[in-house]
PDB file of C-alpha atoms in Angstrom:
ATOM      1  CA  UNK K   1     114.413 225.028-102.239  1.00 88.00           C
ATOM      2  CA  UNK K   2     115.340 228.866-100.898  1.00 94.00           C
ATOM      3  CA  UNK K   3     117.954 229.077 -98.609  1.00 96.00           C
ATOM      4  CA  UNK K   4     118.028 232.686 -96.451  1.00 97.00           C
ATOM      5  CA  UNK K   5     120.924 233.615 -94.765  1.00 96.00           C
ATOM      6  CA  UNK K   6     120.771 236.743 -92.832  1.00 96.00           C
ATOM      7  CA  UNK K   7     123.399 239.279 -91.808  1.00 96.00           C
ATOM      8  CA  UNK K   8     123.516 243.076 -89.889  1.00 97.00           C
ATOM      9  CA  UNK K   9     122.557 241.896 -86.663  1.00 96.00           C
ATOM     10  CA  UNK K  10     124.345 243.098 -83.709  1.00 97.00           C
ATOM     11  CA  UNK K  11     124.524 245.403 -80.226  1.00 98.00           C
ATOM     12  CA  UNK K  12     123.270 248.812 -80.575  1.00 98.00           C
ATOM     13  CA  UNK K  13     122.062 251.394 -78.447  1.00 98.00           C
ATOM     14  CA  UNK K  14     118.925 252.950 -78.043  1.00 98.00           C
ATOM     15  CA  UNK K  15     118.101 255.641 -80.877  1.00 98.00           C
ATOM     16  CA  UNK K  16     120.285 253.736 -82.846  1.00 98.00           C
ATOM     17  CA  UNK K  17     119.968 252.334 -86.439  1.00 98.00           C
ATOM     18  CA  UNK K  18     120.671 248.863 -88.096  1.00 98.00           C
ATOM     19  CA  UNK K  19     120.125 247.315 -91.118  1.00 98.00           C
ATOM     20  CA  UNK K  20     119.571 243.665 -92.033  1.00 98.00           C
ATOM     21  CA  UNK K  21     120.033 241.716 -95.080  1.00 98.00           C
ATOM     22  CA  UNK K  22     118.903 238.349 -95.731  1.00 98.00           C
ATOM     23  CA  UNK K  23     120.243 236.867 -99.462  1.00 97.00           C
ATOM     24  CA  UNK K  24     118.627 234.378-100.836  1.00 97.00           C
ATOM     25  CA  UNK K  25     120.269 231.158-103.049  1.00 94.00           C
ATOM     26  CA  UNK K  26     118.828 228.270-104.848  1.00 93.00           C
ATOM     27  CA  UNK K  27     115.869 230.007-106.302  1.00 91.00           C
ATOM     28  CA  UNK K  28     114.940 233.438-107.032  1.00 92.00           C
ATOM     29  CA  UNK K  29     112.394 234.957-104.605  1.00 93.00           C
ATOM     30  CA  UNK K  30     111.304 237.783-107.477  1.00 94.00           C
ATOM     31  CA  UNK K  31     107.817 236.287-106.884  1.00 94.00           C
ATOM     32  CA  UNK K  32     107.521 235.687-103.552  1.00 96.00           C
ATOM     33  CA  UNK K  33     106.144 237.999-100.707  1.00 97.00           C
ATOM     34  CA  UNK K  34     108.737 238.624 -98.356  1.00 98.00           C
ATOM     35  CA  UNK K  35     108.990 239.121 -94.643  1.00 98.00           C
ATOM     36  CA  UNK K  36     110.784 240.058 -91.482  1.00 98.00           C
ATOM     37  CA  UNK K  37     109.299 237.996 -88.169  1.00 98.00           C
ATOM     38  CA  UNK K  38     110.882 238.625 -84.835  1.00 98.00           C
ATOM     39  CA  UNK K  39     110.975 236.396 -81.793  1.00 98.00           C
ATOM     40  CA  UNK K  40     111.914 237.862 -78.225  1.00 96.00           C
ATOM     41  CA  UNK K  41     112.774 235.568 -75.163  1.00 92.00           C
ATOM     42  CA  UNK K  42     109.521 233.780 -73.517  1.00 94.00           C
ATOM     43  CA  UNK K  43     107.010 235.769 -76.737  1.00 96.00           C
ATOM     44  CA  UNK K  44     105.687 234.238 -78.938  1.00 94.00           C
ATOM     45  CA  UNK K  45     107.528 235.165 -83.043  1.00 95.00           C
ATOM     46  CA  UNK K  46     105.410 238.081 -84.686  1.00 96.00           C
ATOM     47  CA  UNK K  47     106.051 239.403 -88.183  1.00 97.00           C
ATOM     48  CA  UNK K  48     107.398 242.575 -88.566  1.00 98.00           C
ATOM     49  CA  UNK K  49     107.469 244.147 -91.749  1.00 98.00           C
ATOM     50  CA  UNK K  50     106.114 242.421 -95.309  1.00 98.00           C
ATOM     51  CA  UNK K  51     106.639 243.595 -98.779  1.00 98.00           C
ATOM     52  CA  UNK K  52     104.776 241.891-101.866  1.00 97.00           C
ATOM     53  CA  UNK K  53     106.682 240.368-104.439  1.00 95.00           C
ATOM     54  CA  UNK K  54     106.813 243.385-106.453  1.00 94.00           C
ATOM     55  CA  UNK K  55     108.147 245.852-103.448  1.00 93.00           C
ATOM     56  CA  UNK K  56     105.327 248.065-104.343  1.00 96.00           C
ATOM     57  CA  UNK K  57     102.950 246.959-101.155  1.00 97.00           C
ATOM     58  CA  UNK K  58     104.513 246.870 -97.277  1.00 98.00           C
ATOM     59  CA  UNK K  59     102.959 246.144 -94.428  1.00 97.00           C
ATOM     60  CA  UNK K  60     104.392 246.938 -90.872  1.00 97.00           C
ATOM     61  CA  UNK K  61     103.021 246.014 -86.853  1.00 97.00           C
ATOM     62  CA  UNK K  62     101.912 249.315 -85.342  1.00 97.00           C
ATOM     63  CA  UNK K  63     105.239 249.603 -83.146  1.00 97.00           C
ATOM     64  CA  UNK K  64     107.646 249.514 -85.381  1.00 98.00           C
ATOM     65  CA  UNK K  65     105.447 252.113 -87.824  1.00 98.00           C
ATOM     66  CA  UNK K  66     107.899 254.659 -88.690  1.00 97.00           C
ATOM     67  CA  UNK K  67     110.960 253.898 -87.658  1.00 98.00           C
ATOM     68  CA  UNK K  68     111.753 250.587 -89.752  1.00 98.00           C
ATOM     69  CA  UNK K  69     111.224 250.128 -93.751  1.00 98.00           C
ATOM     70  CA  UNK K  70     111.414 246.407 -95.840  1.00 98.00           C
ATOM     71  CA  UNK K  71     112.537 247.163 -99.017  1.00 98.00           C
ATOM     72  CA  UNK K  72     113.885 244.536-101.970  1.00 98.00           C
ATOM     73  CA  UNK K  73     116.250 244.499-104.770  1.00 97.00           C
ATOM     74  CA  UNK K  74     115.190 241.042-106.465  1.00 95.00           C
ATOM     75  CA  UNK K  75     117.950 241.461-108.923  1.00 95.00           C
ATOM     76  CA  UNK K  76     120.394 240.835-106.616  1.00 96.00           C
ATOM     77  CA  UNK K  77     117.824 238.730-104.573  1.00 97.00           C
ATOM     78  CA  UNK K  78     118.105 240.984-101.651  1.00 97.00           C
ATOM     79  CA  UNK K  79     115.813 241.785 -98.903  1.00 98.00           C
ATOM     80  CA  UNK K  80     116.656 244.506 -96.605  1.00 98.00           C
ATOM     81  CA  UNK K  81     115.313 246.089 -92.883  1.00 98.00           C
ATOM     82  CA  UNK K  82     116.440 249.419 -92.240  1.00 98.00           C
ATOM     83  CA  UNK K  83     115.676 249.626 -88.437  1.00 98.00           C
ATOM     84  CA  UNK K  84     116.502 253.313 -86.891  1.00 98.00           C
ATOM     85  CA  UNK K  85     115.755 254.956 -83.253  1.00 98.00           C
ATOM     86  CA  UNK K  86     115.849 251.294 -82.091  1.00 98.00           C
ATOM     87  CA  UNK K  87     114.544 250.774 -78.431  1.00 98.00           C
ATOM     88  CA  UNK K  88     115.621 247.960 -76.282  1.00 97.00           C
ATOM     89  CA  UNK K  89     111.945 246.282 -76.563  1.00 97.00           C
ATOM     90  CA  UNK K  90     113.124 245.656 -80.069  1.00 98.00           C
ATOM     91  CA  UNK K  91     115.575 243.372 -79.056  1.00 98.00           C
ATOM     92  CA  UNK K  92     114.962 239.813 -80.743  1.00 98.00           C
ATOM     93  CA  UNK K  93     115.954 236.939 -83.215  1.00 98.00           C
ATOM     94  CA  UNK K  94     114.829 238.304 -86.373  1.00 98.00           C
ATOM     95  CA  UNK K  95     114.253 235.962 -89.358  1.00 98.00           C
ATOM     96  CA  UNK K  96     113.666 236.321 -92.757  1.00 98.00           C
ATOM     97  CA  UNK K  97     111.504 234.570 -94.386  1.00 98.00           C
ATOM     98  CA  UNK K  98     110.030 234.262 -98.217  1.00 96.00           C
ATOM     99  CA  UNK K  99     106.315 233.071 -99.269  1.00 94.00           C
ATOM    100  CA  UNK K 100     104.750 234.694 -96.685  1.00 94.00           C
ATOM    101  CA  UNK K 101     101.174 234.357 -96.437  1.00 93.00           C
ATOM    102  CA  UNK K 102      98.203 234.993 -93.848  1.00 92.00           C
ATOM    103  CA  UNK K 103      96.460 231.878 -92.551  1.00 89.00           C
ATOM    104  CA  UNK K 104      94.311 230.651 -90.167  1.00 89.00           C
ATOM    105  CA  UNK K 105      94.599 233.830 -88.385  1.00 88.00           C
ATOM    106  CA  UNK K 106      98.573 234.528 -88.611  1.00 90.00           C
ATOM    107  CA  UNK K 107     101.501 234.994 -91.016  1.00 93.00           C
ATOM    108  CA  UNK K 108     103.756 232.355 -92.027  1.00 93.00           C
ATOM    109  CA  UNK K 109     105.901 231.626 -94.367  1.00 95.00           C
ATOM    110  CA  UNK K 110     107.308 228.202 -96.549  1.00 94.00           C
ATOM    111  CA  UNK K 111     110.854 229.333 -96.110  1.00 96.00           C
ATOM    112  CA  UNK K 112     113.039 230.777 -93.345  1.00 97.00           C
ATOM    113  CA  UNK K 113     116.806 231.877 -92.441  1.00 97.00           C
ATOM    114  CA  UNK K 114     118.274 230.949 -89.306  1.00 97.00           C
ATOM    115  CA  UNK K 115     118.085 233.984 -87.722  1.00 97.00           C
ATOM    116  CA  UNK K 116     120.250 236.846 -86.878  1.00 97.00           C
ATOM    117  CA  UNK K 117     120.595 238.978 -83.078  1.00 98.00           C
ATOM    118  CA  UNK K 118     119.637 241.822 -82.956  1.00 98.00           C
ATOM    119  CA  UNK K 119     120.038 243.612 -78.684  1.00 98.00           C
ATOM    120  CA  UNK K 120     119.216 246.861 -78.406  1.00 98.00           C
ATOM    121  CA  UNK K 121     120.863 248.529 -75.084  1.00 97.00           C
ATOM    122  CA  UNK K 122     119.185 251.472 -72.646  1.00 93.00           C
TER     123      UNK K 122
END
């Protein structure tokens, strides 16, 4: 089993910048593909940013494109999202979550964290 546990959430303003964390115990993730899913009030949770097991390939939605970036350190079995000139329609529950893989249509993934706030202000 993989247990996530996420961290950086927070309140920010707009045009701001935050960075999340999520560390992973019980197993090493060093193989698995790697994600960031968000979930606002009353929408439906949509992955964010994705980086293969390796760090080499990412993958982003088209409105976050530029302004966030996944990145990994699987020695220290580390996932990271550095998230700058935030705007308030970012503001979610954003989970982490490791073996992520496209099916039926959508991402998923076998394991998830429990979530951390993230509010962006205007």
């Amino acid at each position: 089993q993989v247990q996530l546990i996420e961290s950086g959430g927070g309140l920010v303003q707009a045009g701001g910048s935050l960075r999340l964390s999520c560390t992973a115990s019980g197993r090493t993730i060093s193989n698995y593909a790697m994600g960031w899913f968000r979930q606002a009030p009353g929408k439906e949770r949509e992955l964010v940013a994705r980086i293969s097991w390796s760090g080499i390939n990412t993958g982003y939605i088209d409105s976050v494109k530029g302004r966030f970036t996944i990145s990994r350190d699987n020695a220290k079995n580390t996932v990271y999202l550095q998230m700058n000139r935030l705007k308030p329609e970012d503001t979610a529950v954003y989970y982490c979550a490791a073996e992520v893989k496209y099916y039926s249509g959508k991402y998923s993934a076998q394991y998830w964290g429990q979530g951390t706030q993230v509010t962006v202000s205007s």
